[in-house]
Coordinates of C-alpha atoms in Angstrom, one line a residue:
M1 CA -1.4 -33.0 21.1
L2 CA -0.7 -30.2 18.7
A3 CA -3.8 -28.3 19.8
A4 CA -2.8 -28.8 23.4
S5 CA 0.7 -27.4 22.8
R6 CA -0.8 -24.4 21.1
K7 CA -3.0 -23.6 24.1
A8 CA 0.0 -24.0 26.4
I9 CA 2.0 -21.4 24.4
I10 CA -1.0 -19.0 24.4
S11 CA -1.4 -19.3 28.2
T12 CA 2.2 -19.0 29.1
A13 CA 3.0 -15.9 27.1
S14 CA 6.4 -14.5 27.8
K15 CA 6.6 -12.1 30.7
A16 CA 10.0 -10.6 29.7
T17 CA 10.8 -7.0 29.8
Y18 CA 11.2 -5.6 26.3
A19 CA 13.9 -3.1 25.9
T20 CA 12.3 -1.5 22.9
A21 CA 8.7 -1.5 24.1
A22 CA 6.4 1.4 23.3
T23 CA 2.7 1.7 24.2
T24 CA 0.3 4.3 22.8
N25 CA -3.5 4.2 23.2
G26 CA -3.9 0.4 23.3
L27 CA -1.1 0.0 20.7
Q28 CA 2.1 -1.7 21.6
F29 CA 5.4 -2.1 19.8
T30 CA 8.3 -4.3 20.7
T31 CA 11.2 -6.2 19.1
A32 CA 11.3 -9.9 19.8
S33 CA 14.5 -11.5 21.0
N34 CA 15.0 -12.9 17.5
G35 CA 14.8 -9.4 15.9
V36 CA 11.2 -9.7 14.6
K37 CA 9.2 -6.5 15.1
V38 CA 5.9 -7.0 17.0
A39 CA 3.0 -4.7 17.0
S40 CA -0.5 -5.1 18.5
S41 CA -3.8 -3.3 18.8
Q42 CA -6.2 -4.3 21.6
E43 CA -9.7 -4.7 20.3
P44 CA -12.8 -6.2 22.0
G45 CA -14.7 -9.2 20.7
Q46 CA -14.0 -12.8 19.8
T47 CA -12.4 -12.2 16.4
A48 CA -8.8 -11.2 15.7
S49 CA -6.5 -10.7 12.8
L50 CA -2.8 -11.5 12.3
A51 CA -0.4 -10.5 9.6
V52 CA 3.3 -10.7 8.6
V53 CA 4.3 -7.4 7.0
I54 CA 7.5 -7.5 5.0
N55 CA 9.5 -4.4 4.2
G56 CA 10.3 -3.9 0.6
G57 CA 7.3 -4.5 -1.6
S58 CA 8.1 -3.8 -5.2
R59 CA 10.4 -1.0 -4.3
A60 CA 13.3 -3.5 -3.5
E61 CA 13.3 -4.9 -7.0
S62 CA 16.1 -4.3 -9.4
G63 CA 16.0 -3.8 -13.1
K64 CA 16.9 -7.5 -13.5
N65 CA 14.0 -8.9 -11.5
A66 CA 11.3 -6.3 -12.1
G67 CA 7.9 -7.9 -11.4
V68 CA 9.3 -10.5 -8.9
A69 CA 7.4 -9.0 -5.9
H70 CA 4.1 -9.7 -7.6
F71 CA 5.1 -13.3 -8.2
L72 CA 6.2 -13.7 -4.5
K73 CA 2.8 -12.2 -3.4
N74 CA 1.0 -14.9 -5.3
Y75 CA 3.3 -17.6 -3.8
G76 CA 1.6 -17.1 -0.4
F77 CA -0.1 -20.2 1.1
K78 CA 1.3 -22.6 -1.5
N79 CA 3.1 -25.9 -0.6
N80 CA 5.6 -25.7 2.2
A81 CA 7.6 -28.1 4.3
N82 CA 4.9 -28.4 6.9
R83 CA 1.7 -28.2 4.9
T84 CA 0.4 -28.6 1.4
A85 CA -1.6 -25.8 -0.2
F86 CA -4.8 -27.9 0.2
R87 CA -4.1 -28.5 3.9
I88 CA -3.6 -24.8 4.5
T89 CA -6.9 -24.0 2.9
R90 CA -8.7 -26.8 4.6
E91 CA -7.4 -26.0 8.1
A92 CA -8.3 -22.3 7.7
E93 CA -11.8 -23.1 6.5
L94 CA -12.4 -25.6 9.3
V95 CA -11.9 -22.9 11.9
G96 CA -13.6 -20.1 9.9
G97 CA -10.4 -18.3 9.0
V98 CA -9.7 -16.1 5.9
L99 CA -6.2 -15.9 4.4
S100 CA -5.1 -13.2 2.0
S101 CA -2.0 -11.5 0.6
N102 CA -1.4 -8.0 -0.6
L103 CA 1.4 -6.0 -2.3
T104 CA 2.2 -2.3 -2.2
H105 CA 5.2 -0.3 -3.4
E106 CA 6.8 -0.7 0.1
S107 CA 5.3 -3.7 1.7
L108 CA 4.4 -7.4 1.1
V109 CA 1.6 -8.6 3.5
Y110 CA 0.3 -12.1 4.3
S111 CA -2.6 -11.9 6.6
A112 CA -5.3 -13.9 8.4
E113 CA -8.7 -13.1 9.9
L114 CA -9.6 -15.5 12.7
L115 CA -11.1 -16.4 16.0
K116 CA -8.9 -15.4 18.9
E117 CA -8.6 -19.0 20.2
D118 CA -6.9 -20.0 16.8
A119 CA -4.2 -17.3 16.9
E120 CA -1.4 -19.9 17.2
L121 CA -2.6 -22.0 14.3
F122 CA -2.5 -19.0 12.0
A123 CA 0.8 -17.7 13.4
E124 CA 2.3 -21.1 12.4
I125 CA 0.7 -20.9 9.0
L126 CA 2.0 -17.4 8.4
S127 CA 5.5 -18.4 9.6
D128 CA 5.5 -21.3 7.1
V129 CA 4.9 -18.8 4.3
V130 CA 8.1 -16.8 5.1
S131 CA 10.3 -19.7 6.3
K132 CA 9.3 -23.0 4.8
Q133 CA 8.0 -22.3 1.3
K134 CA 9.0 -25.0 -1.2
F135 CA 8.9 -22.9 -4.4
Q136 CA 8.1 -26.0 -6.5
Q137 CA 8.4 -25.6 -10.3
H138 CA 5.0 -27.0 -11.0
E139 CA 3.4 -24.4 -8.7
F140 CA 5.4 -21.7 -10.3
H141 CA 3.4 -22.2 -13.5
D142 CA 0.2 -21.6 -11.6
V143 CA 1.7 -18.5 -9.9
A144 CA 2.8 -17.2 -13.2
H145 CA -0.6 -17.7 -14.7
Q146 CA -2.3 -15.9 -11.8
T147 CA 0.2 -13.1 -11.9
A148 CA -0.3 -12.6 -15.7
E149 CA -4.0 -12.5 -15.2
E150 CA -3.9 -10.0 -12.4
S151 CA -1.5 -7.8 -14.4
A152 CA -3.7 -7.9 -17.5
N153 CA -6.7 -6.9 -15.6
A154 CA -4.8 -4.0 -13.9
F155 CA -3.2 -2.6 -17.0
S156 CA -6.5 -2.8 -18.9
N157 CA -7.9 -0.3 -16.4
A158 CA -6.8 3.1 -17.7
E159 CA -6.9 4.7 -14.2
I160 CA -4.6 2.0 -12.7
N161 CA -2.3 2.0 -15.7
A162 CA -1.9 5.7 -15.7
I163 CA -1.1 6.0 -12.0
E164 CA 1.4 3.1 -12.1
T165 CA 3.1 4.7 -15.1
A166 CA 3.2 8.0 -13.2
H167 CA 5.2 6.3 -10.4
Q168 CA 7.7 5.0 -13.0
V169 CA 8.1 8.4 -14.6
A170 CA 8.3 10.2 -11.2
F171 CA 10.8 7.9 -9.5
R172 CA 12.2 5.7 -12.3
T173 CA 13.4 2.9 -9.9
G174 CA 12.4 2.0 -6.3
L175 CA 9.0 3.5 -5.8
G176 CA 8.8 3.6 -9.6
N177 CA 8.7 -0.2 -9.8
S178 CA 5.1 -1.3 -10.6
I179 CA 3.3 -3.5 -8.2
F180 CA 2.1 -5.5 -11.2
A181 CA 4.5 -7.6 -13.2
K182 CA 4.6 -6.4 -16.8
P183 CA 4.3 -8.7 -19.8
S184 CA 8.0 -8.1 -20.5
A185 CA 9.0 -9.5 -17.1
R186 CA 11.3 -12.4 -17.4
I187 CA 10.9 -14.0 -13.9
T188 CA 12.0 -17.5 -13.1
N189 CA 11.3 -19.6 -10.1
D190 CA 14.8 -19.2 -8.9
A191 CA 14.4 -15.4 -9.1
V192 CA 11.4 -15.6 -6.9
K193 CA 13.2 -17.8 -4.4
A194 CA 16.1 -15.4 -4.3
Y195 CA 13.9 -12.4 -3.7
A196 CA 12.2 -14.3 -0.8
Q197 CA 15.6 -14.9 0.7
Q198 CA 16.4 -11.2 0.4
L199 CA 13.2 -10.1 2.1
F200 CA 12.4 -12.8 4.6
T201 CA 14.9 -12.0 7.3
Q202 CA 14.4 -11.4 11.0
E203 CA 14.9 -7.6 11.0
N204 CA 12.8 -7.1 7.9
I205 CA 9.5 -8.4 9.0
A206 CA 6.8 -7.4 11.5
L207 CA 4.3 -9.7 13.1
V208 CA 1.1 -7.6 13.7
G209 CA -2.1 -8.5 15.5
T210 CA -5.4 -7.0 16.4
G211 CA -7.4 -8.4 19.2
I212 CA -4.5 -10.5 20.5
E213 CA -2.7 -9.9 23.8
H214 CA 0.7 -8.4 23.0
E215 CA 2.6 -10.9 25.2
T216 CA 1.0 -13.7 23.4
L217 CA 1.9 -12.2 20.0
Q218 CA 5.5 -11.7 21.2
N219 CA 5.8 -15.3 22.3
L220 CA 4.4 -16.5 18.9
A221 CA 7.0 -14.4 17.1
E222 CA 9.8 -15.9 19.2
T223 CA 8.4 -19.5 18.8
Y224 CA 7.7 -19.6 15.1
F225 CA 9.5 -16.8 13.2
N226 CA 13.0 -18.0 13.4
L227 CA 14.5 -16.5 10.2
P228 CA 18.0 -15.8 9.0
A229 CA 19.5 -12.6 10.4
G230 CA 19.6 -9.6 8.1
N231 CA 18.0 -6.3 7.2
L232 CA 17.0 -4.9 3.9
S233 CA 19.0 -1.8 2.7
L234 CA 17.0 0.4 0.4
T235 CA 18.3 3.4 -1.6
G236 CA 16.6 6.6 -0.7
S237 CA 13.9 7.8 -3.1
K238 CA 14.6 10.5 -5.6
Y239 CA 12.0 12.4 -7.6
F240 CA 12.7 13.1 -11.3
G241 CA 9.5 13.9 -13.1
G242 CA 9.0 13.6 -16.9
E243 CA 6.5 12.6 -19.5
S244 CA 5.0 9.3 -20.7
R245 CA 2.6 8.8 -23.6
I246 CA 0.8 5.5 -24.1
E247 CA -1.3 4.8 -27.2
A248 CA -4.6 3.1 -26.5
V249 CA -7.8 2.5 -28.4
S250 CA -10.5 4.4 -26.4
S251 CA -13.1 7.0 -26.8
K252 CA -11.8 8.6 -23.6
G253 CA -8.5 10.1 -22.6
E254 CA -6.7 9.4 -19.3
Y255 CA -4.3 12.0 -18.1
V256 CA -2.2 12.3 -14.9
L257 CA -0.6 15.7 -14.0
A258 CA 1.5 15.0 -10.9
F259 CA 4.3 16.7 -8.8
E260 CA 6.7 15.8 -6.1
G261 CA 4.7 15.3 -2.9
A262 CA 5.8 14.6 0.7
A263 CA 6.6 11.6 2.9
A264 CA 3.7 10.2 4.9
D265 CA 3.2 11.6 8.4
S266 CA 5.2 14.7 7.7
A267 CA 3.7 18.2 8.4
E268 CA 3.9 18.9 4.7
F269 CA 1.9 15.7 3.9
A270 CA -0.9 16.9 6.3
A271 CA -1.1 20.2 4.4
L272 CA -1.2 18.3 1.1
Q273 CA -4.0 16.1 2.4
V274 CA -6.1 19.3 3.0
L275 CA -5.2 20.5 -0.4
R276 CA -6.2 17.2 -1.9
H277 CA -9.6 17.5 -0.3
A278 CA -10.0 21.1 -1.2
L279 CA -9.5 20.1 -4.9
G280 CA -11.6 17.0 -4.4
G281 CA -13.3 15.5 -7.4
E282 CA -13.9 12.0 -6.1
I283 CA -17.5 10.7 -6.5
N284 CA -18.4 9.1 -3.2
I285 CA -22.1 8.5 -3.9
K286 CA -23.0 6.8 -7.2
H287 CA -25.0 8.9 -9.7
T288 CA -24.2 12.1 -7.9
A289 CA -21.6 14.9 -8.6
G290 CA -18.3 14.7 -6.7
S291 CA -17.3 17.3 -4.1
G292 CA -14.7 20.0 -4.2
I293 CA -13.3 22.5 -6.6
L294 CA -12.4 19.9 -9.3
A295 CA -15.9 18.4 -9.3
Q296 CA -17.3 21.9 -10.1
T297 CA -14.7 22.1 -12.9
A298 CA -15.6 18.6 -14.3
A299 CA -19.3 19.6 -14.4
K300 CA -18.5 22.1 -17.1
F301 CA -17.5 19.3 -19.5
A302 CA -19.4 16.4 -21.0
Q303 CA -21.2 14.0 -18.7
G304 CA -18.9 11.3 -17.4
T305 CA -15.9 13.6 -17.1
E306 CA -13.9 13.0 -13.9
I307 CA -11.2 15.3 -12.5
K308 CA -9.9 14.3 -9.1
A309 CA -6.9 15.0 -6.9
F310 CA -4.7 12.4 -5.2
N311 CA -2.0 12.5 -2.5
I312 CA 0.2 9.4 -2.0
G313 CA 2.7 9.3 0.8
Y314 CA 5.5 6.8 1.3
S315 CA 8.3 6.4 3.9
D316 CA 10.6 9.0 2.3
A317 CA 8.7 10.5 -0.6
G318 CA 5.3 11.3 -2.1
L319 CA 3.4 12.0 -5.2
F320 CA 0.6 14.6 -5.5
G321 CA -1.5 15.3 -8.6
V322 CA -4.6 15.4 -10.5
Q323 CA -6.1 12.6 -12.6
V324 CA -8.4 13.4 -15.6
S325 CA -10.7 11.0 -17.4
A326 CA -12.7 12.7 -20.2
A327 CA -13.9 12.4 -23.8
T328 CA -10.8 12.5 -25.9
A329 CA -11.7 15.8 -27.6
E330 CA -12.1 17.4 -24.2
T331 CA -9.2 15.9 -22.2
G332 CA -6.7 18.7 -23.1
A333 CA -9.1 21.4 -22.0
A334 CA -10.0 19.5 -18.8
V335 CA -6.3 19.1 -17.9
S336 CA -5.7 22.9 -18.5
A337 CA -8.7 23.7 -16.3
A338 CA -7.4 21.5 -13.5
A339 CA -4.0 23.2 -13.7
E340 CA -5.7 26.6 -13.5
Q341 CA -7.5 25.6 -10.3
L342 CA -4.2 24.5 -8.7
K343 CA -2.6 27.8 -9.6
A344 CA -5.5 29.7 -8.2
I345 CA -5.2 27.9 -4.8
A346 CA -1.5 28.8 -4.7
K347 CA -2.8 32.4 -4.5
G348 CA -5.2 31.6 -1.7
L349 CA -8.1 29.4 -0.7
S350 CA -11.5 30.6 0.5
G351 CA -12.5 30.1 4.1
D352 CA -15.4 27.9 3.2
D353 CA -13.3 25.6 0.9
F354 CA -10.6 25.4 3.6
S355 CA -13.1 24.4 6.4
R356 CA -14.7 21.8 4.1
A357 CA -11.3 20.4 3.1
V358 CA -10.1 20.1 6.7
A359 CA -13.3 18.3 7.8
Q360 CA -13.1 15.9 4.8
A361 CA -9.4 15.2 5.5
K362 CA -10.2 14.4 9.1
F363 CA -12.9 12.0 8.1
A364 CA -10.6 10.3 5.6
A365 CA -7.9 9.9 8.3
T366 CA -10.5 8.1 10.4
A367 CA -12.2 6.1 7.7
G368 CA -8.8 5.0 6.3
F369 CA -8.3 2.6 9.3
E370 CA -11.9 1.2 9.3
T371 CA -10.9 -2.3 8.3
R372 CA -8.6 -4.6 10.3
L373 CA -6.5 -5.3 7.2
D374 CA -5.8 -1.6 6.8
R375 CA -4.8 -1.3 10.4
L376 CA -2.5 -4.4 10.1
Q377 CA -0.7 -3.0 7.1
T378 CA -0.3 0.5 8.6
L379 CA 0.9 -0.9 12.0
G380 CA 3.4 -3.2 10.4
A381 CA 4.8 -0.6 8.0
Q382 CA 5.3 1.9 10.9
A383 CA 6.8 -0.7 13.2
L384 CA 9.4 -1.5 10.5
R385 CA 10.2 2.1 9.9
A386 CA 10.3 3.6 13.4
G387 CA 8.5 1.5 15.9
K388 CA 6.1 4.5 16.5
Y389 CA 2.5 4.4 15.4
T390 CA 0.8 7.6 14.3
S391 CA -2.6 7.2 15.8
I392 CA -5.9 8.6 14.3
T393 CA -5.9 11.2 17.1
E394 CA -2.4 12.4 16.1
S395 CA -3.3 12.4 12.4
V396 CA -6.3 14.6 13.1
A397 CA -4.3 16.9 15.4
A398 CA -1.8 17.4 12.5
L399 CA -4.6 18.4 10.2
D400 CA -5.9 20.8 12.8
K401 CA -2.6 22.6 12.7
V402 CA -2.8 23.3 8.9
T403 CA -3.5 26.9 7.9
T404 CA -4.6 28.5 4.7
A405 CA -1.1 29.9 4.3
D406 CA 0.3 26.3 4.5
I407 CA -2.0 25.3 1.7
A408 CA -0.9 28.2 -0.5
Q409 CA 2.7 27.4 0.3
V410 CA 2.5 23.7 -0.6
A411 CA 0.6 24.5 -3.8
E412 CA 3.2 26.9 -4.9
K413 CA 6.0 24.4 -4.1
L414 CA 4.2 21.8 -6.2
L415 CA 4.0 24.0 -9.2
K416 CA 7.8 24.8 -8.9
S417 CA 8.7 21.0 -9.0
K418 CA 9.1 19.3 -12.4
A419 CA 5.8 17.9 -13.5
T420 CA 5.1 14.2 -14.1
T421 CA 2.6 13.7 -16.9
V422 CA 1.0 10.5 -18.3
A423 CA -1.2 10.6 -21.4
L424 CA -3.1 7.4 -22.2
G425 CA -5.5 7.1 -25.2
D426 CA -5.5 8.6 -28.7
L427 CA -2.2 10.4 -28.5
N428 CA -3.0 12.6 -31.6
A429 CA -5.6 14.4 -29.5
L430 CA -4.0 14.4 -26.0
P431 CA -1.8 17.3 -24.9
Y432 CA 2.0 17.1 -24.5
A433 CA 3.4 18.1 -21.1
D434 CA 4.9 21.4 -22.4
S435 CA 1.5 22.5 -23.7
V436 CA 0.0 22.5 -20.1
S437 CA 0.4 26.0 -18.7
L438 CA 1.9 25.9 -15.2

């Protein structure tokens, strides 16, 4: 009977006219009658994907509940009023589905990969996560253990630790909140439940699907996602900058030199993407040298030295910088060399380096949406922000408009903002922020 009712809902998808509908290149955005945002991407084949994207992520945390978003992420697919955790896992396995959850600074995502014919089953499972979770105390102990284990693994990784700390230094609160709960976090089961009530409201979630007809998706949102009314209000991001120094026992030094970036999808962000790829430094093929100006710089130091640029864009802010990993004795010199390259670009970028950077930025814009889960998260985040999706074509077009003058201008602007620095390792040998010449 249950299976039959599901098929009925799929076949009688709502034919209503949507006041907020927007369609672009096979993508469609609407707002369901209950306030839930709905976004779809039409894709061929028998498989599909479905996700609930919740606005807030770790950004919505306060000082009192720092780390709670990480706990809530790990509460996904636990016991709820309709199903036990065992039943959820068993039902997903029987139809070949895969369930997962993910947390970013701005979004919490529960997702499923599935066969198209099982869309309603997984819509119901996902709706239970955000509307019928039991938050039982005995499960909280398991969630806390999993959270602590994930955090320990993350913070033992110098690269992750440094970049998360850079966010805290740069933004303090909001985007500065780590996506990993710290050992000092004092989270209770009641705190997790309260955070869920704050985030899980009709206007604060998006139901996103790939390979599922939009009208079907709309009907599933209206059938299953009946949540309390409400929308999350977030304080605008403010960049501060500053310095953090973390003592760690290691033969290598980890150093982040960062600056105020730009919001994702802005013209300035596109220019910063080209600058990021001009600087480069990432090793894309194992046992080979990286590409870009910073890779050439790293080659002048001991083997194993990495110097790479990053550009992270959020809804209303961004963080751009360089991350250095080198032998402790050479870290200071490597950081100074990276700063010199950034200053040199502010005076002009060669035609060859510019052309290579634009080509690599275009490839990254395309490759960044290769997986369905990437597309789900991006679609959901944009549906919640503006209901307008920036397609790959539009992203590439924005990169085509960038000029060498734009690169020099954004590089100069970076250098004028207050730096964010993080030093991790033997602090006796790692440079202070005021010793890096900018």
